[in-house]
Amino acid sequence: MESFSNFLSVKPLFYGIFTSPKVIGVTILNLLNMVREAGVIGAGGAGFPTHVKLAANAEYILLNAAECEPLLRVDQQLMAMYPDEIIKGLEAAGKLVGARRALIGIKGKHKEVIPLLKDRIAAMKLSSFIEIKELKDIYPAGDEQVLVYELTGRVVPEAGIPIHVGCVVINAETALNIYHALHKQSVTDTYITISGDVPKRLTVKIPVGTPILDVLKLSGVDNFADYAVIDGGPMMGQVLMNLDGYVTKKSKGFIILKKQHYLIKRKMINIDQARRVNRTSCEQCRMCTDLCPRYLLGHNMQPHKIMRVTNYKLDDIEDQKMAYLCCQCNLCDLFSCPIGLYPRLANLYSKNKLAKNNIRYTSNGTNFHARKNRENRLIPSERLIARLGLREFNRPAPMTEAVVAPKVVYIAKSQHLGAPAIPVVSVGEHVSVGKLIGKIPVDSLGAAIHASITGTVVEIADDFIAIRRDDNV
Ligand code: SF4
Ligand code: SF4
């Protein structure tokens, strides 16, 4: 998670000219303000407000186009559909942070998108600024710290963030939203892949606030009694306890599987159940540590030690504290442990316990180096997909024009890191698509929210603003 203060560095007040004629001569502060007013946040992940991220000074701007979660197909298709917009959004973000170089991290397997991007970068005369770097098809190639290492050779320090090594990372959909923000379009929609054990797999643009159930029905399934739904990718996404929620700007995918599927059973285990299972049989083989992406980057993340202290109630605080270094990628729970234990959940248990007692991790080092055997321990996505029991569902999910037109949208006040947005509309007020309905509280980290359909505000609750669509729209 990226802290607010890390991004509050001093900016030059003016930064030259962008390739887009519409933003020529606009000051940096104006541009940041446009991104802020458009409500751009990290699309996917924790939803860090982008205007805060772009207020940093960095040497590199990195485009995370790895999309390493199995079955998700958003970023790769957006890059094929909107290469110019994404490149310009990346360029603008790079200029905003004062980067000397922009690097696009995309898996080498995307053989049609890569030449297209290269052609467009050349056509826009941006080759001296933007470079494409091909990534291996491994999990988790899209973890920010793995991406920084793969693209720049730099290791983000323990408990650090990319800006500590001069990098700011945005993903492809965020770059597209930055481009739109600079053309005065707010974030009102998000792109979602619907995949899994369903008749139709697809990717579609959805208004923020749409009921999740409306989206799920695009899969061709109407009755979800026998199904469970993962909100996000199969590795880091959570199983939804009910389907009553609403799409947010961060929504990236829904994986629909039968309730008895292996992955659903694994993901339904809670921390207490995991602790009981973990206690029975950890053989301290170290596989969870030896394959851990953060350990392989040289961090002191050693889940086998956390298993030891939690299983035997040892009071070694130093070993427990390393739980703070876990990025919750889930590789140890779902791939590495040969006997199906839950080291990630042991980390979570330790971290929660320490946080309650206000005990934090303090790193002893500043310079970190990837471990020398890292290259031999990377996990190919194909093997991971097979292990997860998803091979038969690893199919295309093409972008479609399917229209989802909910009668009412429920737009969450808090879709991002930081304080919830404060409503600036009243019940009964008529709003058009893109109108500001919630602003950032004064002096707070947060993001603005906007109407995603044209209609009337019908409810303002503690956590959402509801808008009913006009009958004739
Ligand atoms: S949790 Fe699993 S992988 Fe880790 S040390 Fe124990 S048995 Fe080995
Ligand atoms: S979830 Fe497991 S593999 Fe991933 S960072 Fe945490 S300890 Fe390492």
Coordinates of C-alpha atoms and ligand atoms in Angstrom, one line a residue:
M1 CA 0.0 0.0 0.0
E2 CA 1.3 3.4 -0.9
S3 CA 1.4 6.1 1.7
F4 CA 0.0 9.6 1.0
S5 CA 3.1 11.4 2.3
N6 CA 5.4 9.5 0.0
F7 CA 3.9 11.3 -2.9
L8 CA 3.9 14.8 -1.6
S9 CA 7.1 16.0 -3.1
V10 CA 7.7 19.4 -4.7
K11 CA 6.8 19.8 -8.4
P12 CA 8.0 22.2 -11.0
L13 CA 5.1 24.6 -11.7
F14 CA 5.3 24.2 -15.4
Y15 CA 6.3 21.4 -17.6
G16 CA 6.7 21.9 -21.3
I17 CA 4.5 20.7 -24.1
F18 CA 2.7 17.4 -24.5
T19 CA 2.0 15.8 -27.9
S20 CA -1.7 16.3 -27.6
P21 CA -2.5 19.8 -28.9
K22 CA -5.4 20.0 -26.5
V23 CA -3.1 20.2 -23.5
I24 CA -0.4 22.4 -24.8
G25 CA 0.7 25.1 -22.5
V26 CA -1.3 23.9 -19.5
T27 CA 0.5 24.0 -16.2
I28 CA 1.4 20.9 -14.3
L29 CA -0.9 21.9 -11.5
N30 CA -3.8 22.3 -13.9
L31 CA -3.1 18.9 -15.3
L32 CA -2.9 17.3 -11.9
N33 CA -6.1 19.0 -11.1
M34 CA -7.8 17.6 -14.2
V35 CA -6.8 14.1 -13.1
R36 CA -8.0 14.9 -9.6
E37 CA -11.3 16.3 -10.8
A38 CA -12.0 13.3 -13.1
G39 CA -11.7 11.0 -10.1
V40 CA -9.0 8.8 -11.6
I41 CA -7.8 6.0 -9.2
G42 CA -5.6 2.9 -9.8
A43 CA -8.0 0.7 -11.9
G44 CA -7.6 -2.6 -10.1
G45 CA -5.6 -3.1 -6.9
A46 CA -6.1 -0.8 -3.9
G47 CA -7.5 2.2 -5.8
F48 CA -4.8 4.7 -4.9
P49 CA -5.8 8.2 -6.1
T50 CA -3.8 8.8 -9.2
H51 CA -3.5 12.6 -8.8
V52 CA -1.5 11.9 -5.6
K53 CA 0.7 9.3 -7.3
L54 CA 1.4 11.7 -10.1
A55 CA 2.4 14.5 -7.7
A56 CA 5.7 12.6 -7.1
N57 CA 8.9 13.3 -8.9
A58 CA 10.2 10.1 -10.5
E59 CA 12.9 8.9 -12.9
Y60 CA 10.7 6.3 -14.5
I61 CA 7.0 6.0 -15.3
L62 CA 6.1 2.3 -15.7
L63 CA 3.0 1.0 -17.5
N64 CA 1.9 -2.2 -15.8
A65 CA 0.3 -4.2 -18.6
A66 CA 1.3 -7.6 -17.2
E67 CA -2.2 -8.6 -16.3
C68 CA -0.9 -11.6 -14.5
E69 CA -4.1 -12.8 -12.9
P70 CA -5.2 -15.9 -14.8
L71 CA -8.4 -15.5 -16.9
L72 CA -8.5 -11.7 -16.8
R73 CA -8.4 -10.1 -20.2
V74 CA -9.0 -6.4 -19.8
D75 CA -5.6 -4.6 -20.2
Q76 CA -4.4 -6.7 -23.2
Q77 CA -7.6 -5.8 -25.1
L78 CA -7.7 -2.2 -24.1
M79 CA -4.1 -1.8 -25.5
A80 CA -5.2 -3.3 -28.8
M81 CA -8.3 -1.1 -29.0
Y82 CA -6.9 2.2 -27.7
P83 CA -3.2 2.2 -28.2
D84 CA -2.9 5.9 -29.0
E85 CA -5.0 7.0 -26.0
I86 CA -3.0 4.7 -23.6
I87 CA 0.3 5.8 -25.0
K88 CA -0.7 9.5 -24.7
G89 CA -2.0 8.9 -21.1
L90 CA 1.3 7.3 -20.2
E91 CA 3.2 10.1 -21.8
A92 CA 1.2 12.7 -19.9
A93 CA 1.7 10.7 -16.6
G94 CA 5.5 10.6 -17.4
K95 CA 5.7 14.3 -18.0
L96 CA 3.7 14.9 -14.8
V97 CA 6.2 13.0 -12.7
G98 CA 9.1 14.5 -14.6
A99 CA 10.2 11.0 -15.8
R100 CA 13.2 10.7 -18.2
R101 CA 11.9 7.4 -19.5
A102 CA 8.6 5.5 -19.8
L103 CA 8.6 1.7 -19.9
I104 CA 5.7 -0.5 -20.9
G105 CA 5.8 -3.9 -19.2
I106 CA 3.8 -6.4 -21.3
K107 CA 4.1 -10.1 -21.6
G108 CA 5.9 -11.3 -24.7
K109 CA 3.1 -13.7 -25.4
H110 CA 0.9 -10.8 -26.6
K111 CA 2.3 -11.1 -30.1
E112 CA -0.2 -8.9 -31.8
V113 CA -0.4 -6.0 -29.4
I114 CA 3.4 -5.5 -29.1
P115 CA 4.1 -4.6 -32.7
L116 CA 1.0 -2.4 -32.7
L117 CA 2.2 -0.4 -29.7
K118 CA 5.7 -0.2 -31.2
D119 CA 4.3 1.2 -34.5
R120 CA 2.1 3.8 -32.7
I121 CA 4.9 4.9 -30.4
A122 CA 7.1 5.4 -33.5
A123 CA 4.3 7.2 -35.4
M124 CA 3.9 9.6 -32.5
K125 CA 7.6 10.2 -32.4
L126 CA 7.9 9.0 -28.8
S127 CA 10.5 6.3 -29.3
S128 CA 13.1 8.2 -27.4
F129 CA 10.8 8.4 -24.4
I130 CA 8.7 5.3 -24.4
E131 CA 10.1 1.8 -24.6
I132 CA 8.4 -1.6 -24.6
K133 CA 9.9 -4.3 -22.4
E134 CA 8.6 -7.9 -22.8
L135 CA 7.9 -9.8 -19.6
K136 CA 8.0 -13.5 -19.0
D137 CA 4.7 -15.2 -18.6
I138 CA 5.0 -15.8 -14.8
Y139 CA 2.9 -15.1 -11.8
P140 CA 2.9 -12.5 -10.3
A141 CA 4.5 -10.5 -13.1
G142 CA 2.1 -7.6 -12.3
D143 CA 3.1 -7.3 -8.7
E144 CA 4.4 -3.7 -8.6
Q145 CA 7.7 -4.7 -7.0
V146 CA 8.2 -7.6 -9.4
L147 CA 7.4 -5.3 -12.3
V148 CA 9.9 -2.6 -11.1
Y149 CA 12.6 -5.2 -10.9
E150 CA 11.8 -6.8 -14.2
L151 CA 11.7 -3.4 -16.0
T152 CA 14.5 -1.5 -14.3
G153 CA 16.6 -4.0 -12.4
R154 CA 16.0 -2.0 -9.2
V155 CA 14.6 -3.6 -6.0
V156 CA 12.1 -1.7 -4.0
P157 CA 13.3 -1.8 -0.4
E158 CA 11.4 -3.9 2.2
A159 CA 8.2 -2.2 3.2
G160 CA 8.8 0.3 0.5
I161 CA 7.0 1.5 -2.6
P162 CA 8.2 2.0 -6.2
I163 CA 8.8 5.8 -5.7
H164 CA 11.6 4.8 -3.3
V165 CA 13.6 3.6 -6.3
G166 CA 12.5 6.4 -8.6
C167 CA 9.5 4.7 -10.2
V168 CA 5.8 5.4 -10.5
V169 CA 3.6 2.6 -11.8
I170 CA 0.2 2.9 -13.4
N171 CA -1.8 0.3 -15.3
A172 CA -3.2 0.4 -18.8
E173 CA -6.8 1.3 -17.9
T174 CA -5.5 4.0 -15.6
A175 CA -3.4 5.5 -18.4
L176 CA -6.6 5.4 -20.6
N177 CA -8.5 7.2 -17.8
I178 CA -5.7 9.8 -17.5
Y179 CA -6.0 10.5 -21.2
H180 CA -9.7 11.0 -20.8
A181 CA -9.2 13.2 -17.8
L182 CA -7.0 15.5 -19.8
H183 CA -9.9 15.7 -22.2
K184 CA -12.3 16.5 -19.4
Q185 CA -14.0 13.1 -19.2
S186 CA -14.5 11.7 -15.7
V187 CA -14.3 8.1 -14.7
T188 CA -17.8 6.8 -15.1
D189 CA -17.2 3.3 -16.4
T190 CA -14.9 0.4 -15.8
Y191 CA -13.9 -2.6 -18.0
I192 CA -14.7 -6.1 -16.6
T193 CA -13.9 -9.6 -17.7
I194 CA -16.5 -12.2 -16.9
S195 CA -15.0 -15.7 -17.0
G196 CA -14.9 -19.2 -15.4
D197 CA -17.3 -22.2 -15.7
V198 CA -19.9 -20.3 -17.8
P199 CA -21.4 -20.5 -21.3
K200 CA -20.1 -17.0 -22.3
R201 CA -16.8 -15.5 -21.4
L202 CA -16.5 -11.8 -22.3
T203 CA -15.1 -8.4 -21.4
V204 CA -17.3 -5.4 -21.3
K205 CA -17.5 -1.8 -20.3
I206 CA -19.9 -1.3 -17.3
P207 CA -21.2 1.9 -15.7
V208 CA -19.8 2.3 -12.1
G209 CA -22.5 1.5 -9.6
T210 CA -24.2 -1.3 -11.7
P211 CA -25.6 -4.2 -9.6
I212 CA -23.1 -7.0 -9.8
L213 CA -25.9 -9.5 -10.6
D214 CA -26.7 -7.6 -13.8
V215 CA -23.1 -8.0 -14.9
L216 CA -22.9 -11.7 -13.9
K217 CA -25.9 -12.6 -16.0
L218 CA -24.0 -11.6 -19.2
S219 CA -22.2 -15.0 -18.6
G220 CA -25.3 -16.8 -19.7
V221 CA -26.0 -18.1 -16.2
D222 CA -29.3 -16.9 -14.6
N223 CA -29.5 -18.9 -11.4
F224 CA -26.4 -18.6 -9.3
A225 CA -27.5 -21.0 -6.5
D226 CA -24.8 -23.6 -7.5
Y227 CA -22.1 -21.0 -8.2
A228 CA -19.6 -18.9 -6.3
V229 CA -18.2 -15.7 -7.7
I230 CA -14.6 -14.4 -7.2
D231 CA -14.4 -10.6 -7.3
G232 CA -11.1 -10.0 -9.1
G233 CA -8.6 -12.6 -10.3
P234 CA -8.5 -16.2 -9.2
M235 CA -5.3 -15.6 -7.1
M236 CA -6.0 -12.4 -5.2
G237 CA -9.7 -12.0 -5.6
Q238 CA -12.1 -12.7 -2.8
V239 CA -15.2 -15.0 -3.0
L240 CA -18.3 -12.8 -2.7
M241 CA -20.4 -13.7 0.3
N242 CA -23.5 -12.5 -1.6
L243 CA -24.2 -11.0 -5.0
D244 CA -25.9 -7.9 -3.8
G245 CA -23.0 -5.5 -4.4
Y246 CA -22.2 -3.0 -7.0
V247 CA -19.5 -2.4 -9.6
T248 CA -16.8 0.1 -8.5
K249 CA -14.0 1.9 -10.5
K250 CA -11.7 -0.9 -9.2
S251 CA -13.7 -3.8 -10.5
K252 CA -11.7 -5.7 -13.0
G253 CA -13.3 -9.2 -13.3
F254 CA -15.6 -11.7 -11.9
I255 CA -14.7 -15.4 -12.0
I256 CA -17.7 -17.7 -11.8
L257 CA -17.1 -21.3 -10.7
K258 CA -19.2 -24.1 -9.3
K259 CA -19.3 -24.0 -5.5
Q260 CA -17.5 -27.4 -5.3
H261 CA -14.6 -26.2 -7.5
Y262 CA -11.2 -26.8 -5.8
L263 CA -10.3 -23.1 -5.9
I264 CA -13.6 -22.0 -4.3
K265 CA -13.1 -24.5 -1.5
R266 CA -9.6 -23.3 -0.9
K267 CA -10.6 -19.7 -0.9
M268 CA -13.6 -20.2 1.5
I269 CA -11.2 -21.2 4.3
N270 CA -11.1 -18.5 7.0
I271 CA -8.1 -17.6 9.2
D272 CA -9.2 -19.7 12.2
Q273 CA -9.8 -22.8 10.1
A274 CA -6.5 -22.3 8.4
R275 CA -4.7 -22.1 11.7
R276 CA -6.2 -25.4 12.7
V277 CA -5.1 -27.1 9.5
N278 CA -1.7 -25.4 9.5
R279 CA -1.0 -26.7 13.0
T280 CA -1.4 -30.3 11.9
S281 CA 1.3 -30.9 9.4
C282 CA 3.7 -28.2 8.4
E283 CA 6.9 -30.0 7.7
Q284 CA 9.1 -26.9 7.4
C285 CA 10.1 -27.8 3.9
R286 CA 10.6 -24.1 3.0
M287 CA 8.9 -24.3 -0.4
C288 CA 6.6 -21.4 0.6
T289 CA 9.6 -19.3 1.2
D290 CA 11.8 -20.5 -1.6
L291 CA 9.1 -19.6 -4.2
C292 CA 7.9 -16.4 -2.5
P293 CA 8.2 -13.5 -5.0
R294 CA 9.1 -11.0 -2.3
Y295 CA 11.7 -13.4 -0.8
L296 CA 13.2 -13.9 -4.2
L297 CA 13.6 -10.1 -4.5
G298 CA 15.9 -10.2 -1.5
H299 CA 13.3 -9.3 1.2
N300 CA 13.2 -11.1 4.5
M301 CA 9.8 -12.6 3.8
Q302 CA 10.0 -16.2 5.0
P303 CA 6.6 -17.6 5.5
H304 CA 7.9 -21.0 6.8
K305 CA 9.2 -19.1 9.8
I306 CA 5.8 -17.5 10.4
M307 CA 4.2 -20.9 10.2
R308 CA 6.7 -22.1 12.8
V309 CA 6.0 -19.2 15.3
T310 CA 2.3 -19.3 14.8
N311 CA 2.0 -23.2 15.0
Y312 CA 4.1 -23.6 18.1
K313 CA 3.1 -20.4 19.8
L314 CA 6.7 -19.2 19.9
D315 CA 7.1 -15.6 20.9
D316 CA 9.7 -14.6 18.4
I317 CA 8.4 -11.1 17.5
E318 CA 11.0 -10.5 14.8
D319 CA 9.9 -13.6 12.9
Q320 CA 6.2 -12.6 13.2
K321 CA 7.0 -9.0 12.1
M322 CA 8.0 -10.2 8.6
A323 CA 4.3 -10.8 7.9
Y324 CA 4.2 -7.1 7.0
L325 CA 6.4 -7.9 4.0
C326 CA 3.7 -10.2 2.4
C327 CA 1.9 -8.8 -0.6
Q328 CA -0.9 -11.4 -0.3
C329 CA -0.2 -12.7 -3.8
N330 CA -1.4 -16.1 -2.6
L331 CA 1.3 -18.1 -4.3
C332 CA 2.2 -20.0 -1.1
D333 CA -1.4 -21.0 -0.3
L334 CA -2.4 -21.9 -3.9
F335 CA 0.7 -23.2 -5.5
S336 CA 3.9 -23.6 -3.4
C337 CA 2.9 -25.6 -0.3
P338 CA 3.1 -29.3 -1.3
I339 CA 0.6 -30.3 1.3
G340 CA -2.0 -27.6 0.8
L341 CA -1.4 -25.5 4.0
Y342 CA -2.1 -21.8 4.3
P343 CA 1.1 -19.8 5.0
R344 CA -0.5 -16.6 3.6
L345 CA -3.3 -16.8 6.1
A346 CA -0.7 -17.4 8.8
N347 CA 0.9 -14.1 7.7
L348 CA -2.4 -12.4 7.8
Y349 CA -3.1 -13.7 11.3
S350 CA 0.3 -12.5 12.5
K351 CA -0.1 -9.1 10.9
N352 CA -3.5 -8.5 12.3
K353 CA -2.3 -9.5 15.8
L354 CA 0.8 -7.2 15.6
A355 CA -1.2 -4.3 14.2
K356 CA -3.6 -4.5 17.1
N357 CA -0.6 -4.1 19.4
N358 CA 0.8 -1.3 17.2
I359 CA 3.9 -3.4 16.5
R360 CA 5.4 -2.6 13.0
Y361 CA 8.2 -4.0 10.9
T362 CA 11.4 -2.0 10.8
S363 CA 13.8 -2.9 8.0
N364 CA 17.5 -3.2 8.8
G365 CA 18.6 -2.6 5.2
T366 CA 18.3 -0.1 2.4
N367 CA 19.9 -1.9 -0.5
F368 CA 18.3 -5.1 -1.6
H369 CA 19.3 -7.5 -4.3
A370 CA 17.4 -10.3 -6.0
R371 CA 18.5 -13.7 -4.8
K372 CA 20.8 -15.4 -7.3
N373 CA 18.6 -18.4 -7.9
R374 CA 15.5 -16.2 -8.5
E375 CA 15.4 -16.9 -12.3
N376 CA 15.0 -20.7 -11.7
R377 CA 12.2 -20.2 -9.2
L378 CA 9.7 -18.2 -11.2
I379 CA 6.3 -19.7 -11.6
P380 CA 5.0 -20.1 -15.2
S381 CA 1.4 -19.0 -15.5
E382 CA 0.5 -22.2 -17.4
R383 CA 1.6 -24.4 -14.5
L384 CA -0.3 -22.1 -12.0
I385 CA -3.5 -22.3 -14.1
A386 CA -3.3 -26.1 -14.2
R387 CA -2.7 -26.2 -10.4
L388 CA -5.7 -24.0 -9.8
G389 CA -7.9 -26.3 -11.9
L390 CA -8.7 -23.6 -14.4
R391 CA -7.1 -25.0 -17.6
E392 CA -10.5 -25.7 -19.3
F393 CA -11.6 -22.1 -18.6
N394 CA -8.5 -20.4 -19.8
R395 CA -10.1 -19.2 -22.9
P396 CA -10.6 -15.8 -24.7
A397 CA -13.0 -13.4 -23.1
P398 CA -13.5 -11.0 -26.1
M399 CA -14.5 -7.4 -25.6
T400 CA -18.1 -7.1 -26.5
E401 CA -20.6 -4.3 -27.1
A402 CA -23.0 -5.8 -24.7
V403 CA -25.0 -3.0 -23.1
V404 CA -25.8 -3.1 -19.4
A405 CA -28.3 -0.3 -18.7
P406 CA -29.2 -0.6 -15.0
K407 CA -32.4 1.3 -13.9
V408 CA -30.6 2.4 -10.7
V409 CA -26.9 2.7 -10.0
Y410 CA -25.4 2.7 -6.5
I411 CA -22.2 4.7 -6.6
A412 CA -20.0 4.0 -3.5
K413 CA -18.6 7.0 -1.8
S414 CA -15.4 5.1 -1.0
Q415 CA -14.0 3.2 -4.0
H416 CA -10.4 4.2 -3.3
L417 CA -7.8 4.5 -0.6
G418 CA -8.5 7.5 1.7
A419 CA -11.6 9.3 2.9
P420 CA -15.0 8.7 1.4
A421 CA -16.3 11.4 -1.0
I422 CA -18.6 14.0 0.4
P423 CA -21.9 14.3 -1.6
V424 CA -22.4 17.6 -3.5
V425 CA -25.9 16.7 -4.8
S426 CA -29.3 16.4 -3.1
V427 CA -32.0 13.8 -3.4
G428 CA -34.3 14.8 -6.3
E429 CA -31.6 16.6 -8.2
H430 CA -31.2 15.7 -11.9
V431 CA -27.7 14.8 -13.0
S432 CA -26.1 14.0 -16.3
V433 CA -23.4 11.4 -17.0
G434 CA -20.1 12.7 -15.7
K435 CA -21.5 15.2 -13.3
L436 CA -19.6 15.5 -10.0
I437 CA -21.7 14.0 -7.2
G438 CA -19.1 13.6 -4.5
K439 CA -15.9 15.6 -3.7
I440 CA -12.7 14.9 -1.8
P441 CA -12.9 16.1 1.8
V442 CA -10.6 19.1 2.5
D443 CA -7.0 18.2 3.2
S444 CA -7.7 14.5 2.7
L445 CA -6.5 11.7 0.6
G446 CA -9.4 10.7 -1.6
A447 CA -11.1 10.7 -5.0
A448 CA -14.1 12.4 -6.5
I449 CA -17.1 10.4 -7.7
H450 CA -19.3 11.2 -10.7
A451 CA -22.7 10.2 -12.1
S452 CA -22.4 7.1 -14.3
I453 CA -25.8 7.5 -15.9
T454 CA -28.2 10.4 -16.6
G455 CA -31.1 10.5 -14.1
T456 CA -32.3 11.6 -10.7
V457 CA -30.6 11.2 -7.4
V458 CA -33.0 9.0 -5.4
E459 CA -31.0 8.2 -2.3
I460 CA -27.9 9.4 -0.4
A461 CA -26.9 6.7 2.1
D462 CA -23.9 6.4 4.4
D463 CA -21.9 4.6 1.8
F464 CA -23.5 5.3 -1.6
I465 CA -25.4 7.7 -3.8
A466 CA -28.2 6.1 -5.9
I467 CA -29.3 7.5 -9.2
R468 CA -32.4 6.4 -11.1
R469 CA -32.1 6.4 -14.9
D470 CA -34.3 8.7 -16.9
D471 CA -37.1 6.7 -18.5
N472 CA -36.2 7.9 -22.0
V473 CA -32.5 7.2 -21.8
Ligands
SF4_1 S1 3.7 -24.2 4.9 FE1 3.9 -25.8 3.4 S2 5.5 -25.1 2.1 FE2 5.7 -23.9 3.9 S3 7.2 -24.9 5.2 FE3 5.2 -25.7 5.8 S4 4.8 -27.5 4.6 FE4 6.5 -26.4 3.6
SF4_2 S1 1.3 -14.5 -0.2 FE1 2.9 -16.0 0.3 S2 4.1 -16.1 -1.6 FE2 2.9 -14.2 -1.7 S3 4.2 -12.6 -0.8 FE3 3.0 -13.5 0.9 S4 4.3 -15.1 1.7 FE4 5.1 -14.6 -0.3

